Amino acid sequence: MTATQTVKQAKKPIDFIGYFLRIIIILTLVCLFVPALNPTHMSELMNEGDSFFTSGISYGGIADGFQRAIKRGYIEQGVLVCTYIGALVSLIGMAAMLVGCAMTIGEIKFKRLGAKITLAGSAVSVAGLIFVKLQQSGFTNAANPERIKPLEPVGAIIFIVLAGVCLLISLLYLIKLPKASKDDKWVMEGKYRLFLMMAPFIVLVFLFSYLPLWGWRYAFFDYKPGHALTMDNFVGFKWFTYLFENAATRADIGRVMINTLAMSGIGLAMSWLPLAFAIFLTEIKCGPVRRVVQTITTIPNFISWVLVYTVAFALFSTDGFMNQFLMSTGLATESTDFLIGNDGIWLKMYLWGTWKGLGWGAIIYIAGISGIDQALYEAATIDGAGRFQKIWHITIPGLMPTFFVQFVLSISNILSNGMDQYLVFRNATNTSGIQVLDLYVYMLGLGKSNQIPLSTVVGMAKSIISVILLFSANKASKAIRGSGIV
């Protein structure tokens, strides 16, 4: 009997330990990105928005607020350096814990090696955390504690407990696992390999899409930049009611919504354009020409909007190429700045967005065309179908599922036009026509208004409406087509 068969016979207790170990490790990694649990936050001079991960990868995250205190001799720089070193060592141990956790979902050899790596990583992490905890005396016993304003972060204890539990569980897991035999191989089931390939993207989605939702709490406080969130400035739903009670704010929201819906409406009405362009590309029979056209139309997607505006300014400003050409040919007698004013601003923004994203948007349809069964085209050719008939009866129906998925997602994002394009093209003469919801939220929170709570409320409303639109569009798609995306 091999060790793998032995593991399968004693699967339940060992798997229970393995599941518990993975849960502890995942919980520890989640806590890394929670600022309130940062064990290095030992002074009010530190940025309360920094997480343990930020402090561990950047010395500046710990020391930036202490430059004056170090010069005045209030605290020794060595305390900050040691705190950073302890945080870095702890992060390295947690990275090893993550690698070991991933390996424990393999077969017996992977499980044992993963348990050993997790055990070592836990020990390193505990050592680093204890070293960080020891530096707390450097803050409390500083030469001038009143200037340092020391704190006692509860996160240090939480992380030490989590890493200690992981250390004990991984040790127990290693003891309970049977030894591998020579017949066992370094193998892992295909579903687990696919999961590990997908895991980094899940983490990125969590970090950039779900973790920022923690910022919604600003909507319930009378927050001022540089101040802490405490119950003293808790205002409940004050900013929610202010959004509808204030006449000026209602007028701004109405104007911004018109711009947003108009530009999104143009995009929805022309959402078939990438599909048509993809068909056009695939119908070019000369391979080199097709590749050149696809490359030229895809490259603009990777150009920043700042550079796009630079091109637009060089072409359409008062001294731009277009005015020089019109005046040199006698078609115009004076220069015109085509970038100012609200005339046709919605169409201009759509055209610039199309120039930048058309080739990129066509890629998914090109992939869809390559997945259509070529036997259908061969059968159509035998039946005497021409090129246009093949496109109409085979290519377009084959792309409809992809198109409807894209269309439903576009409906759910009807309030999300982005901000970069409109920010760089915005000027004093076209603000009323170009300001979309995303730009309005940005200017409201980080512009001259500096009303972060109110901008958070608007952003929350936009997210909630987008989710409602997604499920509504999905339900309509199921009713019309019999299938949806959710």
Tab-separated table of C-alpha atoms in Angstrom:
chain	number	residue	atom	x	y	z
A	1	MET	CA	0.000	0.000	0.000
A	2	THR	CA	1.476	3.368	-1.037
A	3	ALA	CA	1.480	6.468	1.127
A	4	THR	CA	-1.092	8.058	-1.217
A	5	GLN	CA	-3.543	5.211	-0.525
A	6	THR	CA	-2.873	5.589	3.205
A	7	VAL	CA	-3.714	9.291	2.974
A	8	LYS	CA	-7.001	8.505	1.200
A	9	GLN	CA	-7.982	6.072	3.948
A	10	ALA	CA	-7.318	8.673	6.666
A	11	LYS	CA	-8.572	11.523	4.545
A	12	LYS	CA	-11.073	13.183	6.836
A	13	PRO	CA	-8.935	14.072	9.883
A	14	ILE	CA	-5.921	15.113	7.820
A	15	ASP	CA	-8.057	17.140	5.413
A	16	PHE	CA	-9.762	18.865	8.318
A	17	ILE	CA	-6.373	19.971	9.638
A	18	GLY	CA	-5.355	21.071	6.136
A	19	TYR	CA	-8.554	23.084	5.643
A	20	PHE	CA	-8.118	24.781	9.006
A	21	LEU	CA	-4.479	25.597	8.198
A	22	ARG	CA	-5.449	27.203	4.876
A	23	ILE	CA	-8.215	29.237	6.507
A	24	ILE	CA	-5.769	30.604	9.098
A	25	ILE	CA	-3.233	31.509	6.410
A	26	ILE	CA	-5.853	33.209	4.218
A	27	LEU	CA	-7.179	35.133	7.233
A	28	THR	CA	-3.630	36.251	8.059
A	29	LEU	CA	-3.069	37.456	4.498
A	30	VAL	CA	-6.353	39.382	4.514
A	31	CYS	CA	-5.361	41.096	7.758
A	32	LEU	CA	-2.165	42.246	6.048
A	33	PHE	CA	-4.179	44.800	4.096
A	34	VAL	CA	-6.346	46.102	6.948
A	35	PRO	CA	-4.827	49.397	8.207
A	36	ALA	CA	-6.521	49.113	11.610
A	37	LEU	CA	-4.543	45.907	12.291
A	38	ASN	CA	-1.109	47.264	11.367
A	39	PRO	CA	1.258	46.124	14.174
A	40	THR	CA	3.842	48.779	13.219
A	41	HIS	CA	1.406	51.647	13.859
A	42	MET	CA	3.035	52.541	17.181
A	43	SER	CA	2.736	56.313	16.963
A	44	GLU	CA	0.208	58.902	15.864
A	45	LEU	CA	2.932	60.316	13.610
A	46	MET	CA	2.510	57.268	11.363
A	47	ASN	CA	-0.064	57.287	8.607
A	48	GLU	CA	-3.108	55.482	9.948
A	49	GLY	CA	-4.055	54.485	6.403
A	50	ASP	CA	-0.959	52.301	5.941
A	51	SER	CA	-1.452	48.563	6.235
A	52	PHE	CA	1.111	46.050	7.518
A	53	PHE	CA	1.862	45.125	3.912
A	54	THR	CA	2.652	48.770	3.070
A	55	SER	CA	4.880	49.152	6.123
A	56	GLY	CA	6.720	45.930	5.346
A	57	ILE	CA	7.602	46.774	1.750
A	58	SER	CA	8.379	50.465	2.237
A	59	TYR	CA	10.562	51.978	4.923
A	60	GLY	CA	9.064	55.351	4.077
A	61	GLY	CA	5.672	54.099	5.224
A	62	ILE	CA	7.108	53.875	8.743
A	63	ALA	CA	9.656	56.700	8.876
A	64	ASP	CA	8.181	59.536	6.785
A	65	GLY	CA	6.385	61.122	9.736
A	66	PHE	CA	9.454	61.042	12.005
A	67	GLN	CA	11.948	63.173	10.096
A	68	ARG	CA	11.581	66.137	12.430
A	69	ALA	CA	11.475	63.910	15.525
A	70	ILE	CA	14.748	62.239	14.489
A	71	LYS	CA	16.465	65.592	13.894
A	72	ARG	CA	15.297	66.874	17.286
A	73	GLY	CA	16.453	63.683	18.996
A	74	TYR	CA	12.996	62.714	20.192
A	75	ILE	CA	13.473	59.165	18.898
A	76	GLU	CA	16.372	57.141	17.573
A	77	GLN	CA	16.318	56.231	13.906
A	78	GLY	CA	17.455	52.719	14.809
A	79	VAL	CA	14.052	52.045	16.378
A	80	LEU	CA	12.328	52.800	13.076
A	81	VAL	CA	14.863	50.750	11.104
A	82	CYS	CA	14.406	47.764	13.422
A	83	THR	CA	10.629	48.081	13.173
A	84	TYR	CA	10.868	47.999	9.394
A	85	ILE	CA	13.259	45.027	9.433
A	86	GLY	CA	10.907	43.093	11.704
A	87	ALA	CA	7.952	43.887	9.432
A	88	LEU	CA	9.913	42.833	6.343
A	89	VAL	CA	11.030	39.555	7.935
A	90	SER	CA	7.447	38.849	8.978
A	91	LEU	CA	6.204	39.497	5.429
A	92	ILE	CA	8.824	37.124	4.006
A	93	GLY	CA	7.617	34.457	6.432
A	94	MET	CA	4.005	35.055	5.401
A	95	ALA	CA	4.974	34.775	1.737
A	96	ALA	CA	6.505	31.371	2.557
A	97	MET	CA	3.300	30.435	4.380
A	98	LEU	CA	1.324	31.277	1.240
A	99	VAL	CA	3.594	29.156	-0.957
A	100	GLY	CA	3.371	26.241	1.475
A	101	CYS	CA	-0.415	26.625	1.661
A	102	ALA	CA	-0.621	26.349	-2.127
A	103	MET	CA	1.526	23.206	-2.142
A	104	THR	CA	-0.611	21.420	0.463
A	105	ILE	CA	-3.406	20.926	-2.079
A	106	GLY	CA	-1.189	18.530	-4.051
A	107	GLU	CA	-0.523	14.863	-3.423
A	108	ILE	CA	1.527	13.483	-0.531
A	109	LYS	CA	4.957	14.795	-1.573
A	110	PHE	CA	3.553	18.246	-2.208
A	111	LYS	CA	1.648	18.117	1.078
A	112	ARG	CA	4.715	17.291	3.138
A	113	LEU	CA	6.911	19.861	1.459
A	114	GLY	CA	4.149	22.472	1.752
A	115	ALA	CA	3.729	21.710	5.460
A	116	LYS	CA	7.485	22.127	6.004
A	117	ILE	CA	7.559	25.442	4.134
A	118	THR	CA	4.508	26.648	6.058
A	119	LEU	CA	6.112	25.614	9.337
A	120	ALA	CA	9.319	27.479	8.516
A	121	GLY	CA	7.428	30.529	7.248
A	122	SER	CA	5.291	30.635	10.401
A	123	ALA	CA	8.369	30.499	12.610
A	124	VAL	CA	10.027	33.308	10.639
A	125	SER	CA	6.839	35.366	10.770
A	126	VAL	CA	6.452	34.914	14.529
A	127	ALA	CA	10.089	35.921	15.041
A	128	GLY	CA	9.620	39.049	12.930
A	129	LEU	CA	6.417	40.006	14.750
A	130	ILE	CA	8.014	39.546	18.173
A	131	PHE	CA	10.919	41.715	17.007
A	132	VAL	CA	8.404	44.391	15.922
A	133	LYS	CA	6.617	44.128	19.257
A	134	LEU	CA	9.903	44.628	21.132
A	135	GLN	CA	10.429	47.946	19.346
A	136	GLN	CA	7.353	49.347	21.076
A	137	SER	CA	9.498	50.245	24.074
A	138	GLY	CA	11.527	52.488	21.774
A	139	PHE	CA	8.404	54.581	21.196
A	140	THR	CA	7.035	54.587	24.756
A	141	ASN	CA	10.481	55.314	26.244
A	142	ALA	CA	11.415	57.961	23.683
A	143	ALA	CA	13.222	61.100	24.827
A	144	ASN	CA	10.048	63.129	24.323
A	145	PRO	CA	6.988	60.827	24.355
A	146	GLU	CA	4.588	63.785	24.114
A	147	ARG	CA	6.003	64.569	20.670
A	148	ILE	CA	6.049	60.945	19.560
A	149	LYS	CA	2.495	60.184	20.782
A	150	PRO	CA	3.057	56.424	21.193
A	151	LEU	CA	0.276	53.891	20.592
A	152	GLU	CA	-0.219	50.249	21.497
A	153	PRO	CA	-1.404	48.550	18.307
A	154	VAL	CA	-3.686	45.599	18.922
A	155	GLY	CA	-2.667	44.249	15.530
A	156	ALA	CA	0.656	43.010	16.878
A	157	ILE	CA	-1.063	40.576	19.241
A	158	ILE	CA	-3.533	39.479	16.554
A	159	PHE	CA	-0.783	38.723	14.040
A	160	ILE	CA	1.350	36.898	16.617
A	161	VAL	CA	-1.637	34.740	17.574
A	162	LEU	CA	-2.477	33.968	13.936
A	163	ALA	CA	1.122	33.124	13.045
A	164	GLY	CA	1.507	31.066	16.234
A	165	VAL	CA	-1.649	29.081	15.508
A	166	CYS	CA	-0.405	28.517	11.950
A	167	LEU	CA	2.912	27.285	13.385
A	168	LEU	CA	1.219	24.750	15.654
A	169	ILE	CA	-1.295	23.568	13.040
A	170	SER	CA	1.376	23.141	10.364
A	171	LEU	CA	3.498	21.147	12.830
A	172	LEU	CA	0.522	18.920	13.675
A	173	TYR	CA	-0.282	18.576	9.982
A	174	LEU	CA	3.279	17.486	9.214
A	175	ILE	CA	3.219	14.935	12.031
A	176	LYS	CA	-0.108	13.465	10.927
A	177	LEU	CA	0.883	13.154	7.281
A	178	PRO	CA	2.322	9.749	6.361
A	179	LYS	CA	5.777	9.598	4.894
A	180	ALA	CA	6.041	9.568	1.129
A	181	SER	CA	7.215	6.395	-0.581
A	182	LYS	CA	9.357	6.005	-3.658
A	183	ASP	CA	6.255	5.215	-5.715
A	184	ASP	CA	4.661	8.596	-4.974
A	185	LYS	CA	5.164	11.364	-7.513
A	186	TRP	CA	5.170	15.129	-7.466
A	187	VAL	CA	1.655	15.498	-8.829
A	188	MET	CA	-1.319	17.779	-8.296
A	189	GLU	CA	-4.842	17.401	-9.636
A	190	GLY	CA	-5.655	19.498	-12.680
A	191	LYS	CA	-8.439	21.432	-10.931
A	192	TYR	CA	-6.012	22.566	-8.239
A	193	ARG	CA	-3.426	23.643	-10.799
A	194	LEU	CA	-6.076	25.719	-12.563
A	195	PHE	CA	-7.126	27.229	-9.244
A	196	LEU	CA	-3.548	28.243	-8.430
A	197	MET	CA	-3.244	29.836	-11.874
A	198	MET	CA	-6.411	31.820	-11.190
A	199	ALA	CA	-5.556	32.703	-7.564
A	200	PRO	CA	-3.309	35.741	-8.327
A	201	PHE	CA	-6.121	37.335	-10.324
A	202	ILE	CA	-8.591	36.643	-7.514
A	203	VAL	CA	-6.222	38.389	-5.121
A	204	LEU	CA	-5.898	41.374	-7.468
A	205	VAL	CA	-9.687	41.624	-7.794
A	206	PHE	CA	-10.002	41.538	-4.012
A	207	LEU	CA	-7.327	44.195	-3.510
A	208	PHE	CA	-8.516	46.615	-6.172
A	209	SER	CA	-12.278	45.952	-6.299
A	210	TYR	CA	-13.439	44.808	-2.865
A	211	LEU	CA	-10.917	46.099	-0.343
A	212	PRO	CA	-11.487	49.757	-1.416
A	213	LEU	CA	-15.120	49.368	-0.308
A	214	TRP	CA	-13.745	49.876	3.207
A	215	GLY	CA	-13.476	53.529	2.189
A	216	TRP	CA	-17.276	53.798	2.108
A	217	ARG	CA	-17.138	54.504	5.832
A	218	TYR	CA	-16.113	58.098	5.029
A	219	ALA	CA	-19.698	58.730	3.898
A	220	PHE	CA	-20.872	58.499	7.511
A	221	PHE	CA	-18.349	60.926	9.010
A	222	ASP	CA	-17.729	64.642	8.802
A	223	TYR	CA	-14.220	63.893	7.601
A	224	LYS	CA	-11.525	66.479	6.996
A	225	PRO	CA	-8.202	65.487	5.359
A	226	GLY	CA	-5.550	64.870	7.972
A	227	HIS	CA	-8.012	64.134	10.768
A	228	ALA	CA	-8.901	60.741	12.221
A	229	LEU	CA	-12.286	59.058	11.968
A	230	THR	CA	-13.780	59.037	15.444
A	231	MET	CA	-17.266	58.962	16.902
A	232	ASP	CA	-16.877	62.694	17.539
A	233	ASN	CA	-17.261	63.377	13.800
A	234	PHE	CA	-19.763	60.597	13.082
A	235	VAL	CA	-22.799	62.155	11.346
A	236	GLY	CA	-24.765	59.126	10.181
A	237	PHE	CA	-26.773	59.824	7.007
A	238	LYS	CA	-26.170	63.578	7.002
A	239	TRP	CA	-24.378	63.584	3.660
A	240	PHE	CA	-26.971	61.299	2.078
A	241	THR	CA	-29.756	63.768	2.879
A	242	TYR	CA	-27.544	66.733	1.936
A	243	LEU	CA	-27.159	65.291	-1.551
A	244	PHE	CA	-30.895	65.714	-2.199
A	245	GLU	CA	-31.698	68.720	0.007
A	246	ASN	CA	-29.087	71.091	-1.411
A	247	ALA	CA	-30.392	72.740	-4.608
A	248	ALA	CA	-26.940	73.422	-6.057
A	249	THR	CA	-25.872	69.821	-5.567
A	250	ARG	CA	-29.075	68.544	-7.190
A	251	ALA	CA	-28.472	70.810	-10.181
A	252	ASP	CA	-24.879	69.591	-10.508
A	253	ILE	CA	-25.934	65.955	-10.278
A	254	GLY	CA	-28.630	66.496	-12.928
A	255	ARG	CA	-26.191	68.122	-15.343
A	256	VAL	CA	-23.545	65.479	-14.751
A	257	MET	CA	-26.047	62.642	-15.215
A	258	ILE	CA	-27.151	64.084	-18.564
A	259	ASN	CA	-23.538	64.152	-19.769
A	260	THR	CA	-22.873	60.661	-18.430
A	261	LEU	CA	-25.972	59.053	-19.922
A	262	ALA	CA	-25.497	60.851	-23.253
A	263	MET	CA	-21.920	59.673	-23.708
A	264	SER	CA	-22.730	56.168	-22.480
A	265	GLY	CA	-25.770	56.113	-24.770
A	266	ILE	CA	-23.622	56.911	-27.783
A	267	GLY	CA	-21.284	54.110	-26.764
A	268	LEU	CA	-24.165	51.640	-26.390
A	269	ALA	CA	-25.660	52.638	-29.737
A	270	MET	CA	-22.288	52.044	-31.416
A	271	SER	CA	-21.353	48.941	-29.424
A	272	TRP	CA	-21.590	46.873	-32.600
A	273	LEU	CA	-18.608	48.715	-34.114
A	274	PRO	CA	-15.849	46.495	-32.594
A	275	LEU	CA	-17.743	43.432	-33.855
A	276	ALA	CA	-17.951	44.860	-37.370
A	277	PHE	CA	-14.274	45.858	-37.268
A	278	ALA	CA	-13.275	42.350	-36.152
A	279	ILE	CA	-15.188	40.864	-39.079
A	280	PHE	CA	-13.512	43.371	-41.395
A	281	LEU	CA	-10.076	42.336	-40.127
A	282	THR	CA	-10.716	38.621	-40.530
A	283	GLU	CA	-11.974	39.186	-44.068
A	284	ILE	CA	-8.612	40.660	-45.105
A	285	LYS	CA	-7.022	37.695	-46.828
A	286	CYS	CA	-3.491	39.109	-46.989
A	287	GLY	CA	-1.927	38.073	-43.701
A	288	PRO	CA	0.776	40.803	-43.453
A	289	VAL	CA	-1.745	43.554	-44.249
A	290	ARG	CA	-4.181	42.180	-41.654
A	291	ARG	CA	-1.506	42.098	-38.977
A	292	VAL	CA	-0.352	45.626	-39.771
A	293	VAL	CA	-3.900	46.990	-39.615
A	294	GLN	CA	-4.618	45.162	-36.347
A	295	THR	CA	-1.356	46.370	-34.787
A	296	ILE	CA	-1.926	49.988	-35.812
A	297	THR	CA	-5.466	49.999	-34.420
A	298	THR	CA	-4.517	48.231	-31.180
A	299	ILE	CA	-1.478	50.333	-30.221
A	300	PRO	CA	-3.535	53.455	-29.249
A	301	ASN	CA	-5.063	51.474	-26.366
A	302	PHE	CA	-1.656	51.485	-24.676
A	303	ILE	CA	-1.156	55.235	-25.067
A	304	SER	CA	-2.090	57.276	-22.010
A	305	TRP	CA	-4.815	59.890	-22.291
A	306	VAL	CA	-2.251	62.581	-21.513
A	307	LEU	CA	-0.357	61.683	-24.686
A	308	VAL	CA	-3.630	61.436	-26.632
A	309	TYR	CA	-4.470	64.983	-25.565
A	310	THR	CA	-0.984	66.060	-26.617
A	311	VAL	CA	-1.702	64.684	-30.096
A	312	ALA	CA	-5.113	66.391	-30.111
A	313	PHE	CA	-3.531	69.686	-29.052
A	314	ALA	CA	-0.894	69.440	-31.794
A	315	LEU	CA	-3.609	68.811	-34.375
A	316	PHE	CA	-6.574	70.957	-33.345
A	317	SER	CA	-5.320	73.816	-31.158
A	318	THR	CA	-5.113	77.395	-32.443
A	319	ASP	CA	-1.561	76.850	-33.714
A	320	GLY	CA	-2.111	73.191	-34.570
A	321	PHE	CA	-1.670	71.371	-37.832
A	322	MET	CA	-5.339	71.607	-38.827
A	323	ASN	CA	-5.448	75.403	-38.543
A	324	GLN	CA	-2.140	75.727	-40.352
A	325	PHE	CA	-3.475	73.587	-43.183
A	326	LEU	CA	-6.817	75.423	-43.457
A	327	MET	CA	-5.183	78.825	-43.475
A	328	SER	CA	-2.455	77.844	-45.926
A	329	THR	CA	-5.032	76.514	-48.409
A	330	GLY	CA	-7.333	79.496	-47.990
A	331	LEU	CA	-10.166	77.447	-46.512
A	332	ALA	CA	-10.090	79.566	-43.332
A	333	THR	CA	-9.127	83.163	-42.662
A	334	GLU	CA	-8.508	82.883	-38.915
A	335	SER	CA	-7.483	80.201	-36.461
A	336	THR	CA	-10.086	78.236	-34.505
A	337	ASP	CA	-9.391	76.275	-31.362
A	338	PHE	CA	-11.363	73.065	-31.898
A	339	LEU	CA	-10.708	71.892	-28.332
A	340	ILE	CA	-12.712	74.583	-26.559
A	341	GLY	CA	-16.447	74.975	-26.186
A	342	ASN	CA	-19.308	72.528	-25.736
A	343	ASP	CA	-20.264	72.256	-29.399
A	344	GLY	CA	-20.277	68.570	-30.294
A	345	ILE	CA	-18.297	67.707	-27.157
A	346	TRP	CA	-20.116	64.398	-26.626
A	347	LEU	CA	-19.373	63.261	-30.182
A	348	LYS	CA	-15.762	64.454	-29.959
A	349	MET	CA	-15.191	62.434	-26.795
A	350	TYR	CA	-16.760	59.351	-28.382
A	351	LEU	CA	-14.581	59.653	-31.486
A	352	TRP	CA	-11.401	59.984	-29.433
A	353	GLY	CA	-12.435	57.009	-27.310
A	354	THR	CA	-13.202	54.973	-30.433
A	355	TRP	CA	-9.856	55.811	-31.996
A	356	LYS	CA	-8.135	54.669	-28.832
A	357	GLY	CA	-10.139	51.528	-28.063
A	358	LEU	CA	-11.595	50.163	-31.295
A	359	GLY	CA	-8.744	47.788	-32.112
A	360	TRP	CA	-8.517	46.580	-28.522
A	361	GLY	CA	-12.267	45.995	-28.302
A	362	ALA	CA	-12.188	43.918	-31.484
A	363	ILE	CA	-9.733	41.377	-30.034
A	364	ILE	CA	-12.398	39.416	-28.141
A	365	TYR	CA	-14.504	39.138	-31.306
A	366	ILE	CA	-11.492	38.035	-33.343
A	367	ALA	CA	-10.981	35.266	-30.792
A	368	GLY	CA	-14.677	34.405	-31.092
A	369	ILE	CA	-14.434	34.172	-34.887
A	370	SER	CA	-11.462	31.809	-34.613
A	371	GLY	CA	-13.610	29.551	-32.417
A	372	ILE	CA	-16.402	29.167	-34.971
A	373	ASP	CA	-16.454	25.711	-36.576
A	374	GLN	CA	-14.768	25.986	-39.978
A	375	ALA	CA	-16.919	23.151	-41.256
A	376	LEU	CA	-19.844	25.584	-41.312
A	377	TYR	CA	-18.011	27.816	-43.764
A	378	GLU	CA	-17.034	24.825	-45.916
A	379	ALA	CA	-20.627	23.615	-46.010
A	380	ALA	CA	-21.822	27.123	-46.909
A	381	THR	CA	-19.272	27.298	-49.731
A	382	ILE	CA	-20.530	23.990	-51.131
A	383	ASP	CA	-24.071	25.346	-50.990
A	384	GLY	CA	-22.984	28.360	-53.037
A	385	ALA	CA	-22.978	30.992	-50.300
A	386	GLY	CA	-20.945	34.119	-50.965
A	387	ARG	CA	-18.713	36.022	-48.562
A	388	PHE	CA	-21.466	38.339	-47.341
A	389	GLN	CA	-23.887	35.429	-46.844
A	390	LYS	CA	-21.301	33.564	-44.754
A	391	ILE	CA	-20.807	36.646	-42.603
A	392	TRP	CA	-24.562	37.196	-42.175
A	393	HIS	CA	-25.578	33.601	-41.509
A	394	ILE	CA	-22.479	32.140	-39.770
A	395	THR	CA	-20.080	34.737	-38.412
A	396	ILE	CA	-22.559	37.188	-36.915
A	397	PRO	CA	-24.776	34.501	-35.268
A	398	GLY	CA	-21.598	32.885	-33.910
A	399	LEU	CA	-20.562	36.180	-32.295
A	400	MET	CA	-23.952	37.077	-30.844
A	401	PRO	CA	-23.395	35.356	-27.456
A	402	THR	CA	-20.151	37.284	-26.994
A	403	PHE	CA	-21.776	40.508	-28.160
A	404	PHE	CA	-24.678	40.196	-25.731
A	405	VAL	CA	-22.328	39.511	-22.819
A	406	GLN	CA	-20.391	42.655	-23.713
A	407	PHE	CA	-23.627	44.582	-24.171
A	408	VAL	CA	-25.019	43.541	-20.786
A	409	LEU	CA	-21.758	44.541	-19.097
A	410	SER	CA	-21.874	47.886	-20.937
A	411	ILE	CA	-25.379	48.510	-19.597
A	412	SER	CA	-24.228	47.804	-16.048
A	413	ASN	CA	-21.358	50.277	-16.567
A	414	ILE	CA	-23.526	52.988	-18.089
A	415	LEU	CA	-22.607	55.327	-15.220
A	416	SER	CA	-18.887	54.515	-15.449
A	417	ASN	CA	-17.349	56.477	-18.299
A	418	GLY	CA	-13.955	56.644	-16.670
A	419	MET	CA	-12.211	59.851	-15.689
A	420	ASP	CA	-8.854	60.137	-17.437
A	421	GLN	CA	-10.138	61.128	-20.871
A	422	TYR	CA	-12.481	63.823	-19.612
A	423	LEU	CA	-9.990	65.186	-17.100
A	424	VAL	CA	-7.307	65.892	-19.715
A	425	PHE	CA	-9.751	67.336	-22.287
A	426	ARG	CA	-11.528	69.465	-19.684
A	427	ASN	CA	-11.080	73.244	-19.760
A	428	ALA	CA	-12.918	76.336	-18.559
A	429	THR	CA	-15.135	76.531	-21.652
A	430	ASN	CA	-16.389	72.922	-21.847
A	431	THR	CA	-16.737	71.914	-18.179
A	432	SER	CA	-20.540	71.933	-18.241
A	433	GLY	CA	-20.668	69.525	-21.183
A	434	ILE	CA	-17.722	67.230	-20.508
A	435	GLN	CA	-18.048	66.569	-16.786
A	436	VAL	CA	-19.242	62.985	-16.325
A	437	LEU	CA	-20.023	61.262	-13.040
A	438	ASP	CA	-16.560	59.796	-12.441
A	439	LEU	CA	-14.912	63.165	-13.068
A	440	TYR	CA	-17.495	64.882	-10.856
A	441	VAL	CA	-16.745	62.501	-7.975
A	442	TYR	CA	-13.026	63.111	-8.389
A	443	MET	CA	-13.348	66.897	-8.489
A	444	LEU	CA	-15.808	66.886	-5.584
A	445	GLY	CA	-13.509	64.855	-3.345
A	446	LEU	CA	-10.008	65.904	-4.399
A	447	GLY	CA	-10.626	69.211	-6.180
A	448	LYS	CA	-11.250	72.620	-4.681
A	449	SER	CA	-14.432	71.447	-2.938
A	450	ASN	CA	-12.500	68.853	-0.932
A	451	GLN	CA	-15.771	67.216	0.158
A	452	ILE	CA	-14.606	63.645	0.545
A	453	PRO	CA	-17.725	62.408	2.446
A	454	LEU	CA	-20.092	63.784	-0.210
A	455	SER	CA	-18.028	62.361	-3.076
A	456	THR	CA	-18.055	58.994	-1.268
A	457	VAL	CA	-21.857	59.117	-1.101
A	458	VAL	CA	-22.082	59.798	-4.851
A	459	GLY	CA	-19.626	56.984	-5.569
A	460	MET	CA	-21.629	54.598	-3.380
A	461	ALA	CA	-24.835	55.486	-5.196
A	462	LYS	CA	-23.148	54.912	-8.542
A	463	SER	CA	-21.897	51.463	-7.497
A	464	ILE	CA	-25.289	50.393	-6.149
A	465	ILE	CA	-27.104	51.581	-9.295
A	466	SER	CA	-24.544	49.775	-11.477
A	467	VAL	CA	-25.181	46.491	-9.635
A	468	ILE	CA	-28.955	46.968	-10.049
A	469	LEU	CA	-28.500	47.672	-13.760
A	470	LEU	CA	-26.334	44.556	-14.140
A	471	PHE	CA	-28.955	42.239	-12.663
A	472	SER	CA	-31.772	44.005	-14.532
A	473	ALA	CA	-29.961	43.685	-17.859
A	474	ASN	CA	-29.115	40.065	-17.076
A	475	LYS	CA	-32.772	39.326	-16.295
A	476	ALA	CA	-33.868	40.991	-19.532
A	477	SER	CA	-31.277	38.965	-21.446
A	478	LYS	CA	-32.645	35.745	-19.946
A	479	ALA	CA	-36.199	36.747	-20.856
A	480	ILE	CA	-35.279	37.677	-24.450
A	481	ARG	CA	-32.499	35.229	-25.298
A	482	GLY	CA	-32.984	32.539	-22.689
A	483	SER	CA	-29.510	33.003	-21.246
A	484	GLY	CA	-27.581	35.585	-19.223
A	485	ILE	CA	-24.189	36.111	-17.642
A	486	VAL	CA	-25.124	35.718	-13.966
